[in-house]
PDB file of C-alpha atoms in Angstrom:
ATOM      1  CA  MET A 525      14.690  16.325  -8.353  1.00  0.00           C
ATOM      2  CA  ILE A 526      14.418  12.644  -7.386  1.00  0.00           C
ATOM      3  CA  THR A 527      16.591  10.089  -9.195  1.00  0.00           C
ATOM      4  CA  VAL A 528      17.093   6.335  -8.887  1.00  0.00           C
ATOM      5  CA  MET A 529      20.194   4.883 -10.493  1.00  0.00           C
ATOM      6  CA  ARG A 530      22.459   1.877 -10.159  1.00  0.00           C
ATOM      7  CA  GLU A 531      25.677   2.845  -8.415  1.00  0.00           C
ATOM      8  CA  HIS A 532      28.764   0.909  -7.412  1.00  0.00           C
ATOM      9  CA  TRP A 533      28.371  -0.306  -3.847  1.00  0.00           C
ATOM     10  CA  VAL A 534      31.932   0.600  -2.887  1.00  0.00           C
ATOM     11  CA  ASP A 535      31.478   4.154  -4.179  1.00  0.00           C
ATOM     12  CA  CYS A 536      28.324   4.915  -2.195  1.00  0.00           C
ATOM     13  CA  ILE A 537      28.472   2.756   0.954  1.00  0.00           C
ATOM     14  CA  ASP A 538      29.839   5.591   3.086  1.00  0.00           C
ATOM     15  CA  GLU A 539      26.847   7.755   2.135  1.00  0.00           C
ATOM     16  CA  LEU A 540      24.464   4.836   2.661  1.00  0.00           C
ATOM     17  CA  MET A 541      25.848   3.823   6.053  1.00  0.00           C
ATOM     18  CA  PRO A 542      23.510   6.038   8.151  1.00  0.00           C
ATOM     19  CA  LEU A 543      20.536   4.483   6.322  1.00  0.00           C
ATOM     20  CA  CYS A 544      21.988   0.976   6.767  1.00  0.00           C
ATOM     21  CA  ILE A 545      22.276   1.605  10.508  1.00  0.00           C
ATOM     22  CA  GLU A 546      18.677   2.839  10.632  1.00  0.00           C
ATOM     23  CA  VAL A 547      17.444  -0.304   8.846  1.00  0.00           C
ATOM     24  CA  HIS A 548      19.519  -2.522  11.118  1.00  0.00           C
ATOM     25  CA  ASN A 549      18.123  -0.865  14.230  1.00  0.00           C
ATOM     26  CA  ILE A 550      14.494  -1.357  13.147  1.00  0.00           C
ATOM     27  CA  ASP A 551      14.516  -5.092  13.835  1.00  0.00           C
ATOM     28  CA  GLU A 552      17.625  -6.847  12.516  1.00  0.00           C
ATOM     29  CA  GLN A 553      19.896  -6.182  15.468  1.00  0.00           C
ATOM     30  CA  GLN A 554      17.384  -7.602  17.933  1.00  0.00           C
ATOM     31  CA  THR A 555      16.413 -10.525  15.684  1.00  0.00           C
ATOM     32  CA  TYR A 556      19.922 -11.588  14.702  1.00  0.00           C
ATOM     33  CA  GLY A 557      21.859 -10.380  17.735  1.00  0.00           C
ATOM     34  CA  LEU A 558      24.662  -9.089  15.509  1.00  0.00           C
ATOM     35  CA  GLU A 559      26.234  -5.711  14.901  1.00  0.00           C
ATOM     36  CA  LEU A 560      26.655  -4.495  11.331  1.00  0.00           C
ATOM     37  CA  ASP A 561      30.010  -5.617  10.004  1.00  0.00           C
ATOM     38  CA  PHE A 562      30.006  -5.479   6.207  1.00  0.00           C
ATOM     39  CA  ASP A 563      32.307  -7.855   4.372  1.00  0.00           C
ATOM     40  CA  ARG A 564      33.495  -5.221   1.906  1.00  0.00           C
ATOM     41  CA  ASP A 565      35.420  -7.746  -0.184  1.00  0.00           C
ATOM     42  CA  LEU A 566      32.368  -9.985  -0.551  1.00  0.00           C
ATOM     43  CA  TYR A 567      30.149  -7.070  -1.557  1.00  0.00           C
ATOM     44  CA  ILE A 568      32.704  -5.942  -4.139  1.00  0.00           C
ATOM     45  CA  GLU A 569      33.150  -9.496  -5.489  1.00  0.00           C
ATOM     46  CA  SER A 570      29.378  -9.969  -5.689  1.00  0.00           C
ATOM     47  CA  GLU A 571      28.991  -6.764  -7.638  1.00  0.00           C
ATOM     48  CA  GLU A 572      31.863  -7.652  -9.980  1.00  0.00           C
ATOM     49  CA  ALA A 573      30.141 -11.010 -10.617  1.00  0.00           C
ATOM     50  CA  ASN A 574      26.958  -9.077 -11.491  1.00  0.00           C
ATOM     51  CA  GLN A 575      25.117 -10.646  -8.567  1.00  0.00           C
ATOM     52  CA  LEU A 576      24.771  -7.525  -6.401  1.00  0.00           C
ATOM     53  CA  HIS A 577      22.935  -4.535  -7.834  1.00  0.00           C
ATOM     54  CA  CYS A 578      22.840  -1.338  -5.790  1.00  0.00           C
ATOM     55  CA  LEU A 579      20.094   1.130  -6.694  1.00  0.00           C
ATOM     56  CA  VAL A 580      20.360   4.489  -4.973  1.00  0.00           C
ATOM     57  CA  MET A 581      17.594   7.045  -4.630  1.00  0.00           C
ATOM     58  CA  ARG A 582      18.667  10.666  -4.352  1.00  0.00           C
ATOM     59  CA  GLU A 583      16.999  14.023  -4.005  1.00  0.00           C
ATOM     60  CA  ASN A 584      19.180  16.710  -5.563  1.00  0.00           C
ATOM     61  CA  GLY A 585      22.223  14.477  -5.040  1.00  0.00           C
ATOM     62  CA  LYS A 586      21.463  13.591  -1.402  1.00  0.00           C
ATOM     63  CA  VAL A 587      20.850   9.911  -0.589  1.00  0.00           C
ATOM     64  CA  ILE A 588      17.281   9.333   0.598  1.00  0.00           C
ATOM     65  CA  GLY A 589      16.862   5.607  -0.093  1.00  0.00           C
ATOM     66  CA  PHE A 590      18.380   2.521  -1.610  1.00  0.00           C
ATOM     67  CA  HIS A 591      17.656  -1.001  -2.789  1.00  0.00           C
ATOM     68  CA  TRP A 592      20.211  -3.787  -2.775  1.00  0.00           C
ATOM     69  CA  ILE A 593      19.237  -6.603  -5.103  1.00  0.00           C
ATOM     70  CA  THR A 594      20.929  -9.949  -5.610  1.00  0.00           C
ATOM     71  CA  ILE A 595      20.354 -11.745  -8.885  1.00  0.00           C
ATOM     72  CA  ASN A 596      21.044 -15.451  -9.097  1.00  0.00           C
ATOM     73  CA  PRO A 597      20.150 -18.363 -11.343  1.00  0.00           C
ATOM     74  CA  LEU A 598      17.327 -20.641 -10.229  1.00  0.00           C
ATOM     75  CA  ALA A 599      18.858 -24.121 -10.303  1.00  0.00           C
ATOM     76  CA  ARG A 600      15.418 -25.759 -10.231  1.00  0.00           C
ATOM     77  CA  PHE A 601      14.292 -23.768 -13.266  1.00  0.00           C
ATOM     78  CA  LYS A 602      16.980 -23.886 -15.920  1.00  0.00           C
ATOM     79  CA  GLY A 603      17.606 -20.588 -17.669  1.00  0.00           C
ATOM     80  CA  LYS A 604      15.619 -18.544 -15.137  1.00  0.00           C
ATOM     81  CA  THR A 605      17.004 -15.997 -12.690  1.00  0.00           C
ATOM     82  CA  GLN A 606      15.558 -14.547  -9.537  1.00  0.00           C
ATOM     83  CA  ALA A 607      16.046 -11.098  -8.088  1.00  0.00           C
ATOM     84  CA  CYS A 608      16.029 -11.033  -4.291  1.00  0.00           C
ATOM     85  CA  THR A 609      15.786  -7.913  -2.194  1.00  0.00           C
ATOM     86  CA  ASP A 610      18.571  -7.812   0.347  1.00  0.00           C
ATOM     87  CA  VAL A 611      17.319  -4.501   1.683  1.00  0.00           C
ATOM     88  CA  ILE A 612      15.023  -1.758   0.432  1.00  0.00           C
ATOM     89  CA  PHE A 613      14.711   1.413   2.475  1.00  0.00           C
ATOM     90  CA  VAL A 614      13.624   5.031   2.138  1.00  0.00           C
ATOM     91  CA  LEU A 615      14.180   7.522   4.939  1.00  0.00           C
ATOM     92  CA  PRO A 616      10.895   8.118   6.796  1.00  0.00           C
ATOM     93  CA  LYS A 617      10.890  11.814   5.823  1.00  0.00           C
ATOM     94  CA  TYR A 618      10.843  10.762   2.144  1.00  0.00           C
ATOM     95  CA  ARG A 619       8.448   7.795   2.270  1.00  0.00           C
ATOM     96  CA  ARG A 620       6.088   9.544  -0.129  1.00  0.00           C
ATOM     97  CA  TYR A 621       8.681   8.616  -2.795  1.00  0.00           C
ATOM     98  CA  SER A 622       8.821   4.920  -1.870  1.00  0.00           C
ATOM     99  CA  ASN A 623       6.601   3.985  -4.777  1.00  0.00           C
ATOM    100  CA  LEU A 624       9.083   5.563  -7.194  1.00  0.00           C
ATOM    101  CA  LEU A 625      11.893   3.382  -5.821  1.00  0.00           C
ATOM    102  CA  ILE A 626       9.695   0.286  -6.154  1.00  0.00           C
ATOM    103  CA  GLN A 627       8.718   1.190  -9.729  1.00  0.00           C
ATOM    104  CA  CYS A 628      12.322   1.851 -10.740  1.00  0.00           C
ATOM    105  CA  SER A 629      13.410  -1.392  -9.087  1.00  0.00           C
ATOM    106  CA  ASP A 630      10.687  -3.336 -10.869  1.00  0.00           C
ATOM    107  CA  ARG A 631      11.718  -1.885 -14.220  1.00  0.00           C
ATOM    108  CA  TYR A 632      15.403  -2.533 -13.487  1.00  0.00           C
ATOM    109  CA  ILE A 633      14.748  -6.157 -12.486  1.00  0.00           C
ATOM    110  CA  LYS A 634      12.729  -6.736 -15.667  1.00  0.00           C
ATOM    111  CA  GLU A 635      15.527  -5.205 -17.758  1.00  0.00           C
ATOM    112  CA  GLN A 636      17.922  -7.698 -16.168  1.00  0.00           C
ATOM    113  CA  GLY A 637      15.734 -10.508 -17.534  1.00  0.00           C
ATOM    114  CA  CYS A 638      14.711 -11.907 -14.163  1.00  0.00           C
ATOM    115  CA  TYR A 639      11.845 -14.361 -13.979  1.00  0.00           C
ATOM    116  CA  MET A 640      10.774 -13.320 -10.488  1.00  0.00           C
ATOM    117  CA  TRP A 641      11.443 -10.876  -7.700  1.00  0.00           C
ATOM    118  CA  ALA A 642      11.449 -12.197  -4.133  1.00  0.00           C
ATOM    119  CA  LEU A 643      11.548 -10.170  -0.948  1.00  0.00           C
ATOM    120  CA  ALA A 644      11.142 -10.763   2.747  1.00  0.00           C
ATOM    121  CA  THR A 645       9.879  -8.123   5.145  1.00  0.00           C
ATOM    122  CA  LEU A 646      10.762  -7.517   8.767  1.00  0.00           C
ATOM    123  CA  ASP A 647       7.890  -8.189  11.140  1.00  0.00           C
ATOM    124  CA  ASP A 648       8.091  -4.644  12.510  1.00  0.00           C
ATOM    125  CA  CYS A 649       7.756  -3.275   8.957  1.00  0.00           C
ATOM    126  CA  TYR A 650       5.385  -5.825   7.455  1.00  0.00           C
ATOM    127  CA  ARG A 651       3.310  -4.214   4.733  1.00  0.00           C
ATOM    128  CA  GLY A 652       1.780  -7.267   3.060  1.00  0.00           C
ATOM    129  CA  ALA A 653      -1.187  -5.426   1.558  1.00  0.00           C
ATOM    130  CA  VAL A 654       1.120  -2.854  -0.031  1.00  0.00           C
ATOM    131  CA  TRP A 655       3.291  -5.536  -1.645  1.00  0.00           C
ATOM    132  CA  GLU A 656       0.225  -7.467  -2.820  1.00  0.00           C
ATOM    133  CA  ARG A 657      -1.057  -4.316  -4.570  1.00  0.00           C
ATOM    134  CA  LYS A 658       2.325  -4.224  -6.335  1.00  0.00           C
ATOM    135  CA  GLY A 659       1.732  -7.730  -7.722  1.00  0.00           C
ATOM    136  CA  PHE A 660       3.555  -9.809  -5.105  1.00  0.00           C
ATOM    137  CA  LYS A 661       1.984 -12.971  -3.687  1.00  0.00           C
ATOM    138  CA  LYS A 662       2.761 -14.355  -0.263  1.00  0.00           C
ATOM    139  CA  ALA A 663       4.646 -17.529  -1.081  1.00  0.00           C
ATOM    140  CA  GLU A 664       6.637 -18.641   1.938  1.00  0.00           C
ATOM    141  CA  THR A 665       7.218 -17.933   5.583  1.00  0.00           C
ATOM    142  CA  ILE A 666      10.833 -17.632   6.616  1.00  0.00           C
ATOM    143  CA  PHE A 667      11.966 -19.041   9.932  1.00  0.00           C
ATOM    144  CA  MET A 668      15.404 -18.328  11.328  1.00  0.00           C
ATOM    145  CA  LYS A 669      17.297 -20.062  14.085  1.00  0.00           C
ATOM    146  CA  LYS A 670      20.606 -18.981  15.521  1.00  0.00           C
ATOM    147  CA  VAL A 671      22.921 -22.008  15.548  1.00  0.00           C
TER     148      VAL A 671
END
């Protein structure tokens, strides 16, 4: 049985860590030149402030994917909030269930009253056509510079 539910970050991070490492190794480590070093206090504070939302996908209790969402007010659009994907990942062996995680995330974000959902994709994992079929529109290109 596949489930997707919001869980407390601090309660599931140890189970999620192998998946976090896999995501990081796809492209982030090379792009950013940094090792994973979670600021546990900041994650906990963000969740307590209802900014961080951790959705976890499980098959019969075993973690197979997750979606970390941040929800923040849009200062340029009074009264509107935006959900941003920090990371969304499903283990390759379970990718056939990716659509379920996206659907559950979409429903969750709508229930939170968000005006929009923004996400960025890693170049190595770019799936623009997939996201466009889900209703997303390419809006910006993100450039990063190490300073």
